[in-house]
Short mmCIF file of C-alpha atoms in Angstrom, two decimals:
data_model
loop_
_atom_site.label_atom_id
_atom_site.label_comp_id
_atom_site.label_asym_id
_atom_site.label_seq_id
_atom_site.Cartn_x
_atom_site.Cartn_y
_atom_site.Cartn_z
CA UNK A 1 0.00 0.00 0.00
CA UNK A 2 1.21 3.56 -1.01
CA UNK A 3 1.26 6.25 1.07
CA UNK A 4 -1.62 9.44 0.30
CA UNK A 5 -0.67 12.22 -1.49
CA UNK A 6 -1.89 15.43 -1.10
CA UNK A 7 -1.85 18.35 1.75
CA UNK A 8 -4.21 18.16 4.82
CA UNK A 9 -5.04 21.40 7.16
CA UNK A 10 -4.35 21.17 11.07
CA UNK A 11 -8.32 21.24 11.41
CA UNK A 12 -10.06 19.93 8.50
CA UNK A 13 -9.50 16.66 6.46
CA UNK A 14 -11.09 16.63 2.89
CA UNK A 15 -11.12 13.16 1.03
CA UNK A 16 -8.17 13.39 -1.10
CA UNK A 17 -10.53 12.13 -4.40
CA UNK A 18 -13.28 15.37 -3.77
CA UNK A 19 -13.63 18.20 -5.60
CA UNK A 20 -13.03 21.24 -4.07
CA UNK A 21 -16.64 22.09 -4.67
CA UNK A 22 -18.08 19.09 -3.34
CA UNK A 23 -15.78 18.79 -0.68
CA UNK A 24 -17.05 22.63 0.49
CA UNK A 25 -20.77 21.71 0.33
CA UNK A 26 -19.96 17.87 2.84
CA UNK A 27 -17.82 19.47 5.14
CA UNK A 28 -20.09 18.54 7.98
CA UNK A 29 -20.28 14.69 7.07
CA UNK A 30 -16.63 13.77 6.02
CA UNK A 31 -14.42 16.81 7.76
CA UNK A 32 -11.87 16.01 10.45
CA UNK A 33 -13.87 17.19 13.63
CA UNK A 34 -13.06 18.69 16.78
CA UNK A 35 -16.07 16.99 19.10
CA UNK A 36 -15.36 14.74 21.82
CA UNK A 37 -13.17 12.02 20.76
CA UNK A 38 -14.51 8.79 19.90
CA UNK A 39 -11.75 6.17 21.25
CA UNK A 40 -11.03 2.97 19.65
CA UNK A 41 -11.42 0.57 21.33
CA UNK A 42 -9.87 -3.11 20.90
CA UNK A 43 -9.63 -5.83 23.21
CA UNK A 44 -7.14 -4.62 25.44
CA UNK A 45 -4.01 -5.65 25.26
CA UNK A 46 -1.51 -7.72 28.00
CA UNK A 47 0.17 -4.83 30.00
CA UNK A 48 3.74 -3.51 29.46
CA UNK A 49 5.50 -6.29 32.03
CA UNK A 50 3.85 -8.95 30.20
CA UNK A 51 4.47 -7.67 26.93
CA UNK A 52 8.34 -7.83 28.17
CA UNK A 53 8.09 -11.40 29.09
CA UNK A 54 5.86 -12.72 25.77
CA UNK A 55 8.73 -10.23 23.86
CA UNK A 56 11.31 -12.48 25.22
CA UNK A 57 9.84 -15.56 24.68
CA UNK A 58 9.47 -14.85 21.04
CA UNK A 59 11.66 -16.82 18.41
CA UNK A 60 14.14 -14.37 16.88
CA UNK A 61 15.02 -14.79 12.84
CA UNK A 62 15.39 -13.12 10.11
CA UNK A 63 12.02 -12.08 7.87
CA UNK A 64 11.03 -14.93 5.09
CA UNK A 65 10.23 -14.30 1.98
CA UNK A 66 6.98 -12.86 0.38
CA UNK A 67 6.94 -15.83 -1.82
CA UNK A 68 3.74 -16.66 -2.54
CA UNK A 69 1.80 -14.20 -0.45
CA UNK A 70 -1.08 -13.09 -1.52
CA UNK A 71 -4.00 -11.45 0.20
CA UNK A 72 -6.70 -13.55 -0.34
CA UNK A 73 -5.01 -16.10 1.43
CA UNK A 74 -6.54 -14.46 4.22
CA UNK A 75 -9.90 -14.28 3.77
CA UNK A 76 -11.27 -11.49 4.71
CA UNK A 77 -13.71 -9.43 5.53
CA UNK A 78 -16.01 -12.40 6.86
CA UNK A 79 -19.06 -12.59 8.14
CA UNK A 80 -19.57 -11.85 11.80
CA UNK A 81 -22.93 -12.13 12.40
CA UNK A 82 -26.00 -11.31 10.03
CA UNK A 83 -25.55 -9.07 7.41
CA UNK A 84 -22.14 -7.64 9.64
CA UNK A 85 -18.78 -8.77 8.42
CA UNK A 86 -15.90 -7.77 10.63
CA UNK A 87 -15.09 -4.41 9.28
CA UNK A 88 -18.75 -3.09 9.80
CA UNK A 89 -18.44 -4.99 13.55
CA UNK A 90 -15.16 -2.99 14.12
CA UNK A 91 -16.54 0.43 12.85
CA UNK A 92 -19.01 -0.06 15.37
CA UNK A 93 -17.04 -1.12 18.27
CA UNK A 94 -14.52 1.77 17.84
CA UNK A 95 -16.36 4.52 17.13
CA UNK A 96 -19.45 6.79 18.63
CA UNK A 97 -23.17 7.03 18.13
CA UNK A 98 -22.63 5.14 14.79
CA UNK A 99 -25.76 4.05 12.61
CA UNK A 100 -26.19 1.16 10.22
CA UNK A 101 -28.16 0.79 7.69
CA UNK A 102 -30.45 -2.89 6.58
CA UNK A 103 -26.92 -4.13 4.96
CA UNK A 104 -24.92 -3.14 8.24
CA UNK A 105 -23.23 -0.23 6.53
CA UNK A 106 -22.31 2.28 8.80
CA UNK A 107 -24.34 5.53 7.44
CA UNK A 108 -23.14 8.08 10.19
CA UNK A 109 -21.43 7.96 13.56
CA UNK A 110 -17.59 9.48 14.45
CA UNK A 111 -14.04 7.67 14.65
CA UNK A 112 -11.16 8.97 16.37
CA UNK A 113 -7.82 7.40 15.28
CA UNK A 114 -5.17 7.06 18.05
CA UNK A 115 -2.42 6.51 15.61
CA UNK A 116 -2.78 10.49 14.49
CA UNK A 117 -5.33 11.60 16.94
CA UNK A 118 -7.63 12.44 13.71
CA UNK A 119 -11.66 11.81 14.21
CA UNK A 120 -13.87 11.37 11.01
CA UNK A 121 -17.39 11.92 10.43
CA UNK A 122 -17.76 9.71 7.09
CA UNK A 123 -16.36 5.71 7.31
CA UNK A 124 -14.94 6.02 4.17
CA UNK A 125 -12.23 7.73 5.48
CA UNK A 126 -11.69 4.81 8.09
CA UNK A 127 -9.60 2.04 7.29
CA UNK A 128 -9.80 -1.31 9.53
CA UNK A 129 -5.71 -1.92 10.55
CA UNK A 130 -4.11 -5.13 11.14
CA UNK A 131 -2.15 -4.66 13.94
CA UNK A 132 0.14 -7.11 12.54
CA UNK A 133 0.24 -6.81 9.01
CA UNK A 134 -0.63 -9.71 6.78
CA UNK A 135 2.29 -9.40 4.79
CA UNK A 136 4.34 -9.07 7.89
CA UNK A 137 2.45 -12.23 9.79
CA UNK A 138 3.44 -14.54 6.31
CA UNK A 139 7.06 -13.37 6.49
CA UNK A 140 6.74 -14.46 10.21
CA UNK A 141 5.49 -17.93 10.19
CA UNK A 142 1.89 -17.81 8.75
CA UNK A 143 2.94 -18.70 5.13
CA UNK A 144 2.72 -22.27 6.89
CA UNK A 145 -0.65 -21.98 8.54
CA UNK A 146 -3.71 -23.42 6.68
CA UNK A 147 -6.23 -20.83 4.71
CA UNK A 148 -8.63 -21.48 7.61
CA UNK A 149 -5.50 -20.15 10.11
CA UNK A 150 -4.97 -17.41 8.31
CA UNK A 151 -8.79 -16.52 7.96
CA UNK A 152 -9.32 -16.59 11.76
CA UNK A 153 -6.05 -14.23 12.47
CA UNK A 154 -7.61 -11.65 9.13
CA UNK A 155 -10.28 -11.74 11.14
CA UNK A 156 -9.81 -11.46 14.67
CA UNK A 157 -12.07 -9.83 16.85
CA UNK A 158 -10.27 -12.14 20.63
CA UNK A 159 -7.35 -10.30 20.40
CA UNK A 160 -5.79 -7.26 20.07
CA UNK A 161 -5.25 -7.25 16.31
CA UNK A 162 -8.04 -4.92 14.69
CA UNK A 163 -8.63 -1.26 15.15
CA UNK A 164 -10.22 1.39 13.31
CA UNK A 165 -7.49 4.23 12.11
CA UNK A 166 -7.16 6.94 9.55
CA UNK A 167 -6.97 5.37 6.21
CA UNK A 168 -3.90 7.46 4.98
CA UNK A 169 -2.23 6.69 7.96
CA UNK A 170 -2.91 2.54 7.62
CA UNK A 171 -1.90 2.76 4.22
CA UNK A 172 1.21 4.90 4.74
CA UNK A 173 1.83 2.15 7.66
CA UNK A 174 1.62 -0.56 5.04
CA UNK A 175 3.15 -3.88 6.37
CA UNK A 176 6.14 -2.30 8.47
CA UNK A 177 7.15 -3.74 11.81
CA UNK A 178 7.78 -1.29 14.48
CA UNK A 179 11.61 -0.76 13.57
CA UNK A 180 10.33 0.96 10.37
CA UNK A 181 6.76 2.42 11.31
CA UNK A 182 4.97 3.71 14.42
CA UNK A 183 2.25 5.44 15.27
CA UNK A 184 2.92 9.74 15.02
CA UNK A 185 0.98 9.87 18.57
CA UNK A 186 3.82 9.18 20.81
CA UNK A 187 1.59 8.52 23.63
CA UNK A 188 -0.14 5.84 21.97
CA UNK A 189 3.30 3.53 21.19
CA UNK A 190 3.10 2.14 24.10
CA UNK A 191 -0.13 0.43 23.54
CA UNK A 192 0.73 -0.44 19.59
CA UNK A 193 3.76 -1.96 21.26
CA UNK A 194 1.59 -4.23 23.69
CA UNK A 195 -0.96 -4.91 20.91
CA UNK A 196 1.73 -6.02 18.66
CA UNK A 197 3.53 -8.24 21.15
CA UNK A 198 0.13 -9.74 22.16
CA UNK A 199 -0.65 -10.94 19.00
CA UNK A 200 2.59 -12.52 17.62
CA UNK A 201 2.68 -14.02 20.85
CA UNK A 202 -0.83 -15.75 20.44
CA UNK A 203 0.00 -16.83 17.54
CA UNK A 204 3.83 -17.67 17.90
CA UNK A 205 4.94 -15.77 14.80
CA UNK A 206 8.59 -15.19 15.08
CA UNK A 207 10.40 -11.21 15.23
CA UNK A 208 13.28 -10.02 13.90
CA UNK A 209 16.17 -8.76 15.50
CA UNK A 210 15.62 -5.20 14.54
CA UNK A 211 11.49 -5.46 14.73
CA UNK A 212 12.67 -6.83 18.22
CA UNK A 213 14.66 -3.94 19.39
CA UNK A 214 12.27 -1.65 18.60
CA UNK A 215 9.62 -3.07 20.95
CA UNK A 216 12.16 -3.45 23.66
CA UNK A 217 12.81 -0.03 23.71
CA UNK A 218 9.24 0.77 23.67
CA UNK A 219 7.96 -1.60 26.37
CA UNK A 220 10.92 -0.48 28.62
CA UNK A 221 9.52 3.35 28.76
CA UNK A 222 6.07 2.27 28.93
#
């Protein structure tokens, strides 16, 4: 995934694809707002002294290959329930007063993203992140994990591992470890870090040494 282009104001967020004209006139719906923050809100995640031990037990070697990755080899988004697949579930666990319509589609509601502290107004400017990439999870073991494994970890609501952020910032992100990406909100690395440790811990993916330093130093001023 490429990072956006474009300029942003401090205040207001237009969709990079509007018109200036259009963008103007749905200000209200799909502007970066200043109400009370929405805060996302995944399961959380084991605390910094646990993070430390899990980060310790993890095997430590160097990033496979992306040899035969592909995305749809991890299905996704599924069905949670109803019409809801697991996006739609996750825009309404993480945001505020949000609204669905017969097909589960979120038609209003608000999202703040702790990775830039940004909240939205429209869900189209709301990605769903994978904590741990998919990319990075098949360079880390999962290339050996049936399509059913990887399904369940695309689609994780248990753990720590989905979260509703800015989608500029998710695709900007991409599927960088924490040596090479982390959130812009300082005060929020701390918890990434946890997430992130939490996850490739459940499911015993391994780290690499740099990916592994990173974390340390996090977890160790959390």
């Amino acid at each position: 995934m490429s990072a956006a282009t474009g300029t942003r104001t401090p205040r207001v967020y237009a969709r990079r694809t509007a018109v200036l004209a259009a963008a103007a006139a749905l200000a209200a719906g799909a502007a970066l707002i200043t109400a009370p923050a929405a805060v996302a809100a995944p399961p959380t995640p084991v605390d910094a002294a646990t993070a430390r031990t899990y980060l310790g037990r993890l095997t430590v070697q160097a990033e496979g290959s992306l040899t035969g990755y592909s995305r749809a080899k991890f299905p996704h988004w599924i069905t949670q329930s109803g019409t809801c697949n697991t996006r739609e579930v996750v825009l309404k666990r993480d945001g505020v007063n949000v609204t669905t319509d017969s097909s589960c589609a979120a038609t209003s509601g608000s999202w703040h993203s702790p990775y830039d502290g940004a909240t939205w107004t429209a869900a189209s400017d709301v990605d769903i992140d994978h904590i741990v990439p998919l990319a990075e999870a098949w360079r880390s073991g999962a290339n050996n994990w049936t399509t059913s494994q990887r399904q369940g970890f695309a689609n994780d609501l248990t753990r720590p591992q989905l979260i509703a952020v800015t989608d500029n910032v998710n695709q900007a992100k991409g599927d960088k470890d924490p040596a090479k990406w982390l959130p812009s909100q300082t005060s929020y690395r701390c918890t990434y870090a946890r997430m992130w440790v939490d996850v490739k811990h459940y499911y015993k993916l391994t780290v690499d040494s740099a990916e592994k330093s990173a974390l340390q130093g996090i977890l160790n001023d959390c």
